[in-house]
CSV table of N, CA and C in Angstrom, one decimal:
chain,number,residue,atom,x,y,z
A,22,UNK,N,14.0,6.9,-3.6
A,22,UNK,CA,14.9,7.7,-4.4
A,22,UNK,C,14.3,8.1,-5.7
A,23,UNK,N,15.1,8.6,-6.6
A,23,UNK,CA,14.7,9.0,-7.9
A,23,UNK,C,15.3,8.1,-8.9
A,24,UNK,N,14.6,8.0,-10.1
A,24,UNK,CA,15.2,7.2,-11.2
A,24,UNK,C,16.5,8.0,-11.6
A,25,UNK,N,17.4,7.3,-12.3
A,25,UNK,CA,18.6,7.9,-12.7
A,25,UNK,C,18.4,8.9,-13.9
A,26,UNK,N,19.3,9.8,-14.0
A,26,UNK,CA,19.4,10.7,-15.1
A,26,UNK,C,19.9,9.9,-16.3
A,27,UNK,N,19.7,10.5,-17.5
A,27,UNK,CA,20.3,9.9,-18.7
A,27,UNK,C,21.8,9.8,-18.6
A,28,UNK,N,22.4,10.8,-18.0
A,28,UNK,CA,23.9,10.8,-17.9
A,28,UNK,C,24.3,9.7,-16.9
A,29,UNK,N,23.6,9.5,-15.8
A,29,UNK,CA,23.9,8.5,-14.8
A,29,UNK,C,23.7,7.1,-15.4
A,30,UNK,N,22.7,6.9,-16.3
A,30,UNK,CA,22.5,5.6,-17.0
A,30,UNK,C,23.7,5.4,-17.8
A,31,UNK,N,24.1,6.4,-18.6
A,31,UNK,CA,25.3,6.2,-19.5
A,31,UNK,C,26.5,5.8,-18.7
A,32,UNK,N,26.8,6.5,-17.6
A,32,UNK,CA,27.9,6.2,-16.8
A,32,UNK,C,27.9,4.8,-16.3
A,33,UNK,N,26.7,4.3,-15.8
A,33,UNK,CA,26.5,2.9,-15.3
A,33,UNK,C,26.8,1.8,-16.3
A,34,UNK,N,26.5,2.1,-17.6
A,34,UNK,CA,26.7,1.1,-18.7
A,34,UNK,C,27.9,1.5,-19.6
A,35,UNK,N,28.7,2.4,-19.1
A,35,UNK,CA,30.0,2.8,-19.8
A,35,UNK,C,29.7,3.4,-21.2
A,36,UNK,N,28.7,4.3,-21.3
A,36,UNK,CA,28.4,5.0,-22.5
A,36,UNK,C,28.6,6.5,-22.2
A,37,UNK,N,29.4,7.2,-23.0
A,37,UNK,CA,29.6,8.6,-22.8
A,37,UNK,C,28.6,9.5,-23.5
A,38,UNK,N,28.0,9.0,-24.6
A,38,UNK,CA,27.1,9.8,-25.4
A,38,UNK,C,25.7,9.7,-24.8
A,39,UNK,N,25.1,10.8,-24.4
A,39,UNK,CA,23.7,10.8,-23.9
A,39,UNK,C,22.8,10.5,-25.1
A,40,UNK,N,23.1,10.9,-26.3
A,40,UNK,CA,22.2,10.5,-27.4
A,40,UNK,C,22.1,9.0,-27.6
A,41,UNK,N,23.2,8.3,-27.4
A,41,UNK,CA,23.2,6.8,-27.5
A,41,UNK,C,22.3,6.3,-26.4
A,42,UNK,N,22.4,6.8,-25.2
A,42,UNK,CA,21.5,6.4,-24.1
A,42,UNK,C,20.0,6.6,-24.5
A,43,UNK,N,19.8,7.9,-25.0
A,43,UNK,CA,18.4,8.2,-25.4
A,43,UNK,C,17.9,7.2,-26.4
A,44,UNK,N,18.7,6.8,-27.4
A,44,UNK,CA,18.3,5.9,-28.4
A,44,UNK,C,18.0,4.5,-27.8
A,45,UNK,N,18.8,4.0,-26.9
A,45,UNK,CA,18.5,2.8,-26.2
A,45,UNK,C,17.2,2.8,-25.4
A,46,UNK,N,17.0,4.0,-24.7
A,46,UNK,CA,15.7,4.1,-24.0
A,46,UNK,C,14.5,4.1,-24.9
A,47,UNK,N,14.7,4.8,-26.0
A,47,UNK,CA,13.6,4.8,-27.0
A,47,UNK,C,13.2,3.4,-27.5
A,48,UNK,N,14.3,2.6,-27.8
A,48,UNK,CA,14.0,1.2,-28.2
A,48,UNK,C,13.4,0.4,-27.1
A,49,UNK,N,13.8,0.6,-25.9
A,49,UNK,CA,13.2,-0.2,-24.8
A,49,UNK,C,11.7,0.2,-24.6
A,50,UNK,N,11.4,1.5,-24.8
A,50,UNK,CA,10.0,2.0,-24.7
A,50,UNK,C,9.2,1.4,-25.9
A,51,UNK,N,9.8,1.4,-27.1
A,51,UNK,CA,9.1,0.9,-28.3
A,51,UNK,C,8.8,-0.6,-28.1
A,52,UNK,N,9.7,-1.3,-27.5
A,52,UNK,CA,9.4,-2.8,-27.2
A,52,UNK,C,8.5,-3.0,-26.1
A,53,UNK,N,8.0,-2.0,-25.4
A,53,UNK,CA,7.1,-2.1,-24.3
A,53,UNK,C,7.7,-2.5,-23.0
A,54,UNK,N,9.0,-2.4,-22.8
A,54,UNK,CA,9.7,-2.8,-21.6
A,54,UNK,C,9.8,-1.7,-20.6
A,55,UNK,N,9.7,-0.4,-21.0
A,55,UNK,CA,9.7,0.7,-20.1
A,55,UNK,C,8.6,1.7,-20.5
A,56,UNK,N,8.2,2.5,-19.5
A,56,UNK,CA,7.4,3.7,-19.8
A,56,UNK,C,8.1,4.9,-19.4
A,57,UNK,N,8.0,6.0,-20.3
A,57,UNK,CA,8.6,7.3,-20.0
A,57,UNK,C,7.5,8.4,-20.1
A,58,UNK,N,7.7,9.4,-19.3
A,58,UNK,CA,6.8,10.6,-19.4
A,58,UNK,C,7.7,11.7,-20.0
A,59,UNK,N,7.3,12.1,-21.2
A,59,UNK,CA,8.1,13.1,-21.9
A,59,UNK,C,8.2,14.4,-21.2
A,60,UNK,N,7.3,14.7,-20.3
A,60,UNK,CA,7.3,16.0,-19.5
A,60,UNK,C,8.2,15.9,-18.3
A,61,UNK,N,8.6,14.7,-17.9
A,61,UNK,CA,9.5,14.5,-16.8
A,61,UNK,C,10.7,13.7,-17.2
A,62,UNK,N,11.9,14.3,-17.2
A,62,UNK,CA,13.1,13.6,-17.7
A,62,UNK,C,13.5,12.4,-16.9
A,63,UNK,N,13.2,12.3,-15.6
A,63,UNK,CA,13.6,11.2,-14.8
A,63,UNK,C,12.5,10.1,-14.6
A,64,UNK,N,11.4,10.3,-15.3
A,64,UNK,CA,10.3,9.4,-15.1
A,64,UNK,C,10.4,8.2,-16.0
A,65,UNK,N,11.1,7.2,-15.5
A,65,UNK,CA,11.3,5.9,-16.3
A,65,UNK,C,10.7,4.8,-15.4
A,66,UNK,N,9.9,4.0,-15.9
A,66,UNK,CA,9.2,2.9,-15.1
A,66,UNK,C,9.3,1.6,-15.9
A,67,UNK,N,9.6,0.5,-15.2
A,67,UNK,CA,9.6,-0.8,-15.9
A,67,UNK,C,8.2,-1.2,-16.0
A,68,UNK,N,7.8,-1.7,-17.2
A,68,UNK,CA,6.5,-2.3,-17.4
A,68,UNK,C,6.5,-3.7,-16.8
A,69,UNK,N,5.3,-4.4,-16.7
A,69,UNK,CA,5.3,-5.8,-16.2
A,69,UNK,C,6.1,-6.6,-17.2
A,70,UNK,N,6.1,-6.3,-18.5
A,70,UNK,CA,6.9,-7.1,-19.4
A,70,UNK,C,8.4,-6.9,-19.2
A,71,UNK,N,8.7,-5.6,-18.9
A,71,UNK,CA,10.1,-5.3,-18.6
A,71,UNK,C,10.6,-6.0,-17.3
A,72,UNK,N,9.7,-6.1,-16.3
A,72,UNK,CA,10.1,-6.8,-15.1
A,72,UNK,C,10.3,-8.3,-15.4
A,73,UNK,N,9.4,-8.9,-16.1
A,73,UNK,CA,9.5,-10.3,-16.5
A,73,UNK,C,10.8,-10.6,-17.3
A,74,UNK,N,11.2,-9.7,-18.1
A,74,UNK,CA,12.4,-9.8,-19.0
A,74,UNK,C,13.6,-9.9,-18.1
A,75,UNK,N,13.6,-9.3,-16.9
A,75,UNK,CA,14.8,-9.4,-16.1
A,75,UNK,C,14.6,-10.4,-14.9
A,76,UNK,N,13.5,-11.2,-15.0
A,76,UNK,CA,13.3,-12.3,-14.1
A,76,UNK,C,12.5,-11.9,-12.8
A,77,UNK,N,11.8,-10.8,-12.9
A,77,UNK,CA,11.0,-10.4,-11.7
A,77,UNK,C,9.5,-10.5,-12.1
A,78,UNK,N,8.8,-11.3,-11.3
A,78,UNK,CA,7.3,-11.4,-11.6
A,78,UNK,C,6.6,-10.2,-11.0
A,79,UNK,N,5.9,-9.4,-11.7
A,79,UNK,CA,5.2,-8.3,-11.2
A,79,UNK,C,4.1,-8.8,-10.2
A,80,UNK,N,3.9,-8.1,-9.1
A,80,UNK,CA,3.0,-8.5,-8.1
A,80,UNK,C,2.0,-7.3,-7.9
A,81,UNK,N,0.7,-7.7,-7.8
A,81,UNK,CA,-0.3,-6.7,-7.5
A,81,UNK,C,-1.1,-7.2,-6.3
A,82,UNK,N,-1.7,-6.3,-5.6
A,82,UNK,CA,-2.6,-6.7,-4.5
A,82,UNK,C,-4.0,-6.0,-4.8
A,83,UNK,N,-5.0,-6.7,-4.3
A,83,UNK,CA,-6.4,-6.1,-4.6
A,83,UNK,C,-6.7,-4.9,-3.7
A,84,UNK,N,-7.3,-3.9,-4.3
A,84,UNK,CA,-7.8,-2.7,-3.5
A,84,UNK,C,-9.2,-3.0,-3.2
A,85,UNK,N,-9.5,-3.2,-1.9
A,85,UNK,CA,-10.9,-3.7,-1.5
A,85,UNK,C,-11.8,-2.6,-1.1
A,86,UNK,N,-11.5,-1.3,-1.3
A,86,UNK,CA,-12.4,-0.2,-1.0
A,86,UNK,C,-12.0,0.6,0.2
A,87,UNK,N,-13.0,1.0,1.0
A,87,UNK,CA,-12.8,2.0,2.0
A,87,UNK,C,-13.0,1.3,3.4
A,88,UNK,N,-12.2,1.8,4.4
A,88,UNK,CA,-12.4,1.4,5.8
A,88,UNK,C,-12.2,2.7,6.6
A,89,UNK,N,-12.9,2.8,7.7
A,89,UNK,CA,-12.9,4.1,8.4
A,89,UNK,C,-11.8,4.1,9.4
A,90,UNK,N,-11.3,5.2,9.7
A,90,UNK,CA,-10.4,5.6,10.8
A,90,UNK,C,-11.3,6.6,11.5
A,91,UNK,N,-12.4,6.2,12.1
A,91,UNK,CA,-13.4,7.0,12.7
A,91,UNK,C,-14.5,6.1,13.1
A,92,UNK,N,-15.7,6.5,12.9
A,92,UNK,CA,-16.8,5.6,13.2
A,92,UNK,C,-16.8,4.4,12.2
A,93,UNK,N,-17.0,3.2,12.7
A,93,UNK,CA,-17.0,2.0,11.9
A,93,UNK,C,-18.1,2.1,10.8
A,94,UNK,N,-17.7,1.5,9.6
A,94,UNK,CA,-18.7,1.5,8.5
A,94,UNK,C,-18.9,0.1,8.1
A,95,UNK,N,-20.0,-0.2,7.3
A,95,UNK,CA,-20.3,-1.5,6.8
A,95,UNK,C,-19.2,-2.0,5.9
A,96,UNK,N,-18.7,-3.2,6.1
A,96,UNK,CA,-17.6,-3.7,5.4
A,96,UNK,C,-18.1,-4.4,4.1
A,97,UNK,N,-17.5,-4.1,3.0
A,97,UNK,CA,-17.9,-4.8,1.7
A,97,UNK,C,-16.5,-5.2,1.1
A,98,UNK,N,-16.3,-6.5,0.9
A,98,UNK,CA,-15.1,-7.0,0.4
A,98,UNK,C,-15.2,-7.3,-1.1
A,99,UNK,N,-14.8,-6.3,-1.9
A,99,UNK,CA,-14.9,-6.5,-3.4
A,99,UNK,C,-13.8,-5.7,-4.0
A,100,UNK,N,-12.9,-6.4,-4.8
A,100,UNK,CA,-11.8,-5.7,-5.4
A,100,UNK,C,-12.2,-4.7,-6.4
A,101,UNK,N,-11.8,-3.4,-6.2
A,101,UNK,CA,-12.2,-2.3,-7.1
A,101,UNK,C,-11.1,-2.1,-8.1
A,102,UNK,N,-9.9,-2.5,-7.8
A,102,UNK,CA,-8.7,-2.3,-8.6
A,102,UNK,C,-7.6,-3.1,-8.1
A,103,UNK,N,-6.4,-3.0,-8.7
A,103,UNK,CA,-5.3,-3.7,-8.2
A,103,UNK,C,-4.1,-2.7,-8.1
A,104,UNK,N,-3.3,-2.8,-7.1
A,104,UNK,CA,-2.2,-1.9,-6.8
A,104,UNK,C,-0.9,-2.7,-7.1
A,105,UNK,N,0.0,-2.1,-7.9
A,105,UNK,CA,1.3,-2.7,-8.1
A,105,UNK,C,2.2,-2.7,-6.9
A,106,UNK,N,2.7,-3.8,-6.5
A,106,UNK,CA,3.5,-3.9,-5.2
A,106,UNK,C,5.0,-4.0,-5.6
A,107,UNK,N,5.8,-3.2,-4.9
A,107,UNK,CA,7.3,-3.3,-5.2
A,107,UNK,C,7.7,-4.7,-5.0
A,108,UNK,N,8.7,-5.2,-5.8
A,108,UNK,CA,9.1,-6.6,-5.6
A,108,UNK,C,9.6,-7.0,-4.2
A,109,UNK,N,10.2,-6.0,-3.5
A,109,UNK,CA,10.8,-6.3,-2.2
A,109,UNK,C,9.7,-6.5,-1.1
A,110,UNK,N,8.4,-6.2,-1.4
A,110,UNK,CA,7.3,-6.4,-0.5
A,110,UNK,C,6.5,-7.6,-0.8
A,111,UNK,N,7.0,-8.4,-1.8
A,111,UNK,CA,6.3,-9.6,-2.2
A,111,UNK,C,6.1,-10.6,-1.0
A,112,UNK,N,5.0,-11.3,-1.0
A,112,UNK,CA,4.8,-12.2,0.1
A,112,UNK,C,3.9,-13.4,-0.5
A,113,UNK,N,3.5,-14.3,0.4
A,113,UNK,CA,2.7,-15.4,-0.1
A,113,UNK,C,1.5,-14.9,-0.8
A,114,UNK,N,1.0,-15.7,-1.8
A,114,UNK,CA,-0.2,-15.4,-2.6
A,114,UNK,C,-1.4,-15.0,-1.8
A,115,UNK,N,-2.1,-14.0,-2.1
A,115,UNK,CA,-3.3,-13.5,-1.5
A,115,UNK,C,-3.2,-13.1,-0.1
A,116,UNK,N,-2.0,-12.9,0.4
A,116,UNK,CA,-1.8,-12.5,1.8
A,116,UNK,C,-2.0,-11.0,2.1
A,117,UNK,N,-1.9,-10.2,1.0
A,117,UNK,CA,-2.0,-8.7,1.2
A,117,UNK,C,-3.2,-8.2,0.5
A,118,UNK,N,-3.7,-7.1,1.0
A,118,UNK,CA,-4.7,-6.3,0.3
A,118,UNK,C,-4.6,-4.9,0.7
A,119,UNK,N,-5.3,-4.0,0.0
A,119,UNK,CA,-5.2,-2.6,0.3
A,119,UNK,C,-6.6,-2.0,0.5
A,120,UNK,N,-6.6,-1.0,1.5
A,120,UNK,CA,-7.9,-0.3,1.8
A,120,UNK,C,-7.6,1.2,1.9
A,121,UNK,N,-8.5,2.0,1.5
A,121,UNK,CA,-8.4,3.4,1.6
A,121,UNK,C,-9.0,3.9,2.9
A,122,UNK,N,-8.3,4.7,3.6
A,122,UNK,CA,-8.8,5.2,4.9
A,122,UNK,C,-9.7,6.4,4.8
A,123,UNK,N,-10.8,6.4,5.5
A,123,UNK,CA,-11.7,7.5,5.6
A,123,UNK,C,-11.8,7.9,7.1
A,124,UNK,N,-11.5,9.1,7.4
A,124,UNK,CA,-11.6,9.6,8.8
A,124,UNK,C,-10.2,10.0,9.4
A,125,UNK,N,-10.3,10.5,10.6
A,125,UNK,CA,-9.0,11.0,11.2
A,125,UNK,C,-8.7,10.4,12.5
A,126,UNK,N,-9.2,9.2,12.8
A,126,UNK,CA,-9.0,8.6,14.1
A,126,UNK,C,-7.6,8.1,14.3
A,127,UNK,N,-6.8,7.9,13.2
A,127,UNK,CA,-5.4,7.4,13.3
A,127,UNK,C,-4.3,8.4,13.0
A,128,UNK,N,-4.7,9.7,13.0
A,128,UNK,CA,-3.7,10.7,12.6
A,128,UNK,C,-2.4,10.7,13.5
A,129,UNK,N,-2.5,10.4,14.8
A,129,UNK,CA,-1.3,10.3,15.6
A,129,UNK,C,-0.4,9.2,15.2
A,130,UNK,N,-0.9,8.2,14.5
A,130,UNK,CA,0.0,7.1,14.0
A,130,UNK,C,0.5,7.4,12.6
A,131,UNK,N,0.1,8.6,12.1
A,131,UNK,CA,0.6,9.0,10.7
A,131,UNK,C,-0.3,8.4,9.6
A,132,UNK,N,-1.5,8.0,10.0
A,132,UNK,CA,-2.4,7.4,9.0
A,132,UNK,C,-3.5,8.5,8.8
A,133,UNK,N,-3.5,9.1,7.6
A,133,UNK,CA,-4.4,10.3,7.3
A,133,UNK,C,-5.6,9.9,6.5
A,134,UNK,N,-6.6,10.7,6.5
A,134,UNK,CA,-7.8,10.6,5.6
A,134,UNK,C,-7.3,10.5,4.2
A,135,UNK,N,-7.7,9.5,3.4
A,135,UNK,CA,-7.3,9.4,2.0
A,135,UNK,C,-6.1,8.5,1.8
A,136,UNK,N,-5.3,8.2,2.9
A,136,UNK,CA,-4.2,7.2,2.7
A,136,UNK,C,-4.7,5.9,2.4
A,137,UNK,N,-3.8,5.1,1.8
A,137,UNK,CA,-4.2,3.7,1.5
A,137,UNK,C,-3.2,2.8,2.3
A,138,UNK,N,-3.8,1.9,3.1
A,138,UNK,CA,-3.0,1.0,3.9
A,138,UNK,C,-2.9,-0.4,3.3
A,139,UNK,N,-1.7,-0.9,3.4
A,139,UNK,CA,-1.4,-2.3,3.0
A,139,UNK,C,-1.6,-3.2,4.2
A,140,UNK,N,-2.5,-4.2,4.0
A,140,UNK,CA,-2.9,-5.0,5.1
A,140,UNK,C,-2.5,-6.5,4.8
A,141,UNK,N,-1.9,-7.1,5.8
A,141,UNK,CA,-1.6,-8.6,5.7
A,141,UNK,C,-2.8,-9.3,6.4
A,142,UNK,N,-3.4,-10.2,5.6
A,142,UNK,CA,-4.5,-11.0,6.1
A,142,UNK,C,-4.0,-11.9,7.3
A,143,UNK,N,-4.6,-11.7,8.4
A,143,UNK,CA,-4.4,-12.6,9.5
A,143,UNK,C,-5.5,-12.4,10.5
A,144,UNK,N,-5.8,-13.5,11.3
A,144,UNK,CA,-7.0,-13.4,12.2
A,144,UNK,C,-6.6,-13.2,13.6
A,145,UNK,N,-5.3,-13.0,13.9
A,145,UNK,CA,-4.9,-12.7,15.3
A,145,UNK,C,-4.1,-11.4,15.3
A,146,UNK,N,-4.0,-10.8,16.5
A,146,UNK,CA,-3.2,-9.6,16.6
A,146,UNK,C,-2.6,-9.5,18.0
A,147,UNK,N,-1.5,-8.9,18.1
A,147,UNK,CA,-0.9,-8.6,19.4
A,147,UNK,C,-1.3,-7.2,19.9
A,148,UNK,N,-1.3,-7.1,21.2
A,148,UNK,CA,-1.6,-5.8,21.8
A,148,UNK,C,-0.7,-4.7,21.2
A,149,UNK,N,-1.3,-3.6,20.8
A,149,UNK,CA,-0.6,-2.5,20.1
A,149,UNK,C,-0.5,-2.6,18.6
A,150,UNK,N,-0.9,-3.7,18.0
A,150,UNK,CA,-0.9,-3.8,16.5
A,150,UNK,C,-2.0,-2.8,16.0
A,151,UNK,N,-1.7,-2.2,14.8
A,151,UNK,CA,-2.7,-1.5,14.1
A,151,UNK,C,-3.4,-2.5,13.2
A,152,UNK,N,-4.7,-2.7,13.3
A,152,UNK,CA,-5.4,-3.7,12.7
A,152,UNK,C,-6.7,-3.2,11.9
A,153,UNK,N,-7.2,-4.0,11.0
A,153,UNK,CA,-8.5,-3.8,10.4
A,153,UNK,C,-9.4,-4.8,11.2
A,154,UNK,N,-10.3,-4.3,11.9
A,154,UNK,CA,-11.2,-5.2,12.7
A,154,UNK,C,-12.6,-5.0,12.3
A,155,UNK,N,-13.4,-6.1,12.4
A,155,UNK,CA,-14.8,-6.1,12.1
A,155,UNK,C,-15.6,-6.4,13.3
A,156,UNK,N,-16.6,-5.6,13.6
A,156,UNK,CA,-17.4,-5.8,14.8
A,156,UNK,C,-18.5,-6.8,14.4
A,157,UNK,N,-19.3,-7.2,15.4
A,157,UNK,CA,-20.4,-8.2,15.3
A,157,UNK,C,-21.4,-7.6,14.3
A,158,UNK,N,-21.5,-6.3,14.1
A,158,UNK,CA,-22.4,-5.7,13.2
A,158,UNK,C,-21.9,-5.6,11.8
A,159,UNK,N,-20.8,-6.3,11.4
A,159,UNK,CA,-20.2,-6.3,10.1
A,159,UNK,C,-19.7,-4.9,9.7
A,160,UNK,N,-19.2,-4.2,10.7
A,160,UNK,CA,-18.6,-2.9,10.5
A,160,UNK,C,-17.1,-3.0,10.6
A,161,UNK,N,-16.4,-2.4,9.7
A,161,UNK,CA,-14.9,-2.5,9.7
A,161,UNK,C,-14.3,-1.2,10.1
A,162,UNK,N,-13.2,-1.2,10.8
A,162,UNK,CA,-12.5,0.0,11.2
A,162,UNK,C,-11.0,-0.3,11.4
A,163,UNK,N,-10.2,0.8,11.3
A,163,UNK,CA,-8.8,0.7,11.4
A,163,UNK,C,-8.5,1.3,12.8
A,164,UNK,N,-7.9,0.5,13.7
A,164,UNK,CA,-7.6,1.0,15.1
A,164,UNK,C,-6.4,0.2,15.6
A,165,UNK,N,-5.9,0.7,16.7
A,165,UNK,CA,-4.9,-0.1,17.5
A,165,UNK,C,-5.6,-1.1,18.4
A,166,UNK,N,-5.1,-2.3,18.4
A,166,UNK,CA,-5.8,-3.4,19.1
A,166,UNK,C,-5.2,-3.7,20.5
A,167,UNK,N,-6.1,-3.9,21.5
A,167,UNK,CA,-5.7,-4.2,22.8
A,167,UNK,C,-6.7,-5.2,23.4
A,168,UNK,N,-6.2,-6.4,23.8
A,168,UNK,CA,-7.1,-7.4,24.4
A,168,UNK,C,-6.9,-7.2,25.9
A,169,UNK,N,-8.0,-6.9,26.6
A,169,UNK,CA,-8.0,-6.6,28.0
A,169,UNK,C,-8.7,-7.6,28.8
A,170,UNK,N,-8.8,-7.6,30.1
A,170,UNK,CA,-9.3,-8.6,30.9
A,170,UNK,C,-10.7,-9.1,30.5
A,171,UNK,N,-11.7,-8.2,30.3
A,171,UNK,CA,-13.0,-8.6,30.0
A,171,UNK,C,-13.6,-8.0,28.7
A,172,UNK,N,-12.7,-7.4,27.9
A,172,UNK,CA,-13.2,-6.8,26.6
A,172,UNK,C,-12.0,-6.6,25.7
A,173,UNK,N,-12.3,-6.2,24.5
A,173,UNK,CA,-11.3,-5.8,23.5
A,173,UNK,C,-11.5,-4.3,23.3
A,174,UNK,N,-10.3,-3.6,23.3
A,174,UNK,CA,-10.3,-2.2,23.1
A,174,UNK,C,-9.7,-1.9,21.8
A,175,UNK,N,-10.5,-1.2,20.9
A,175,UNK,CA,-10.0,-0.7,19.7
A,175,UNK,C,-9.7,0.8,19.9
A,176,UNK,N,-8.4,1.1,20.0
A,176,UNK,CA,-8.0,2.5,20.4
A,176,UNK,C,-7.7,3.3,19.2
A,177,UNK,N,-8.4,4.5,19.1
A,177,UNK,CA,-8.0,5.4,18.0
A,177,UNK,C,-6.7,6.1,18.4
A,178,UNK,N,-6.0,6.6,17.4
A,178,UNK,CA,-4.8,7.4,17.6
A,178,UNK,C,-5.1,8.8,17.3
A,179,UNK,N,-6.0,9.3,18.1
A,179,UNK,CA,-6.5,10.7,18.0
A,179,UNK,C,-7.0,11.0,19.4
A,180,UNK,N,-6.4,12.0,20.0
A,180,UNK,CA,-6.7,12.3,21.4
A,180,UNK,C,-8.2,12.8,21.6
A,181,UNK,N,-8.8,13.2,20.5
A,181,UNK,CA,-10.2,13.7,20.6
A,181,UNK,C,-11.2,12.6,20.6
A,182,UNK,N,-10.8,11.4,20.3
A,182,UNK,CA,-11.8,10.3,20.2
A,182,UNK,C,-11.6,9.3,21.3
A,183,UNK,N,-12.8,8.7,21.6
A,183,UNK,CA,-12.8,7.6,22.7
A,183,UNK,C,-12.6,6.3,22.0
A,184,UNK,N,-12.0,5.3,22.8
A,184,UNK,CA,-11.8,4.0,22.3
A,184,UNK,C,-13.2,3.3,22.2
A,185,UNK,N,-13.2,2.2,21.3
A,185,UNK,CA,-14.3,1.4,21.1
A,185,UNK,C,-14.1,0.1,22.0
A,186,UNK,N,-15.0,-0.2,22.9
A,186,UNK,CA,-14.9,-1.4,23.8
A,186,UNK,C,-15.9,-2.4,23.3
A,187,UNK,N,-15.4,-3.6,23.0
A,187,UNK,CA,-16.3,-4.7,22.5
A,187,UNK,C,-16.0,-6.0,23.2
A,188,UNK,N,-17.0,-6.9,23.2
A,188,UNK,CA,-16.8,-8.2,23.7
A,188,UNK,C,-16.0,-9.1,22.8
A,189,UNK,N,-16.3,-8.8,21.5
A,189,UNK,CA,-15.7,-9.7,20.4
A,189,UNK,C,-15.5,-8.9,19.2
A,190,UNK,N,-14.4,-9.1,18.5
A,190,UNK,CA,-14.2,-8.6,17.1
A,190,UNK,C,-13.5,-9.6,16.3
A,191,UNK,N,-13.6,-9.5,15.0
A,191,UNK,CA,-12.9,-10.3,14.0
A,191,UNK,C,-11.8,-9.5,13.4
A,192,UNK,N,-10.6,-10.0,13.6
A,192,UNK,CA,-9.4,-9.4,13.0
A,192,UNK,C,-9.3,-9.8,11.5
A,193,UNK,N,-9.4,-8.8,10.6
A,193,UNK,CA,-9.3,-9.1,9.2
A,193,UNK,C,-7.8,-9.1,8.8
A,194,UNK,N,-7.0,-8.3,9.5
A,194,UNK,CA,-5.6,-8.2,9.1
A,194,UNK,C,-4.9,-7.1,9.9
A,195,UNK,N,-3.5,-7.2,9.7
A,195,UNK,CA,-2.7,-6.2,10.4
A,195,UNK,C,-2.1,-5.2,9.3
A,196,UNK,N,-2.1,-3.9,9.7
A,196,UNK,CA,-1.6,-2.9,8.8
A,196,UNK,C,-0.1,-3.1,8.8
A,197,UNK,N,0.5,-3.3,7.6
A,197,UNK,CA,1.9,-3.5,7.4
A,197,UNK,C,2.6,-2.4,6.6
A,198,UNK,N,1.8,-1.5,5.9
A,198,UNK,CA,2.4,-0.5,5.1
A,198,UNK,C,1.4,0.6,4.8
A,199,UNK,N,1.9,1.6,4.2
A,199,UNK,CA,1.0,2.8,3.9
A,199,UNK,C,1.5,3.4,2.6
A,200,UNK,N,0.5,3.8,1.8
A,200,UNK,CA,0.8,4.5,0.5
A,200,UNK,C,0.0,5.8,0.6
A,201,UNK,N,0.7,6.9,0.3
A,201,UNK,CA,0.0,8.2,0.3
A,201,UNK,C,0.4,8.9,-1.0
A,202,UNK,N,-0.7,9.2,-1.8
A,202,UNK,CA,-0.5,9.9,-3.1
A,202,UNK,C,-1.0,11.3,-3.0
A,203,UNK,N,-1.0,11.9,-1.8
A,203,UNK,CA,-1.4,13.3,-1.7
A,203,UNK,C,-0.5,13.8,-0.6
A,204,UNK,N,-0.5,15.2,-0.5
A,204,UNK,CA,0.4,15.8,0.5
A,204,UNK,C,-0.5,16.6,1.5
C-alpha cells in the first residue's frame, strides 16, 4: 500500500488541523525518527531510530552480489551492502541473504534480469523448489531443483533453455522472496 496522507494521519490521531499534523511530522523528522521526501507528499519512512522507539528492531540482510539465471557463474560470497527487511519477514539471525539475478532463465517463474531474490540459507531442497545451487566447479545459479533417479536436474523456467544435469550440487539456499526496483 501507500503511506497515509496528512489528512488520514490527522483523522487517525483525532486532529482536524492539517497544519498541526505537519508540525508533528516536522518535529519527528527533526528528531531523526522519520524521513520525508519534500517532492512526494506521501513519502514518510520510519528510520531505524524510529523503529526502535516503537519497539521494533530494524533488520537488514546482506547483499552478496550476483547469481545467474542463465549460465552458471563463479560464486563469490562477500557482502556488498545490506538491504532493510520489513519487520514481518524477520527470521533467525543470519538465515537470509540477497542476490541480484543476471540472465533470463527464470522468467517464466517471474524472476527477471536485475531482480533481487531473498534467499533462506539451507542445504536441502524439495523437488520443485527454486534454489541457489553451486556446482562442483564453484559456479552458482538460480534454478528449479529436481532430484531424479541418477542425477540432479536444475531446471530453468524459460522454454528456450535446456536443464542442467549434474551428479552433485550444493544447495546454498531456497528463494523465499523477490524485490524488484525496476519496471
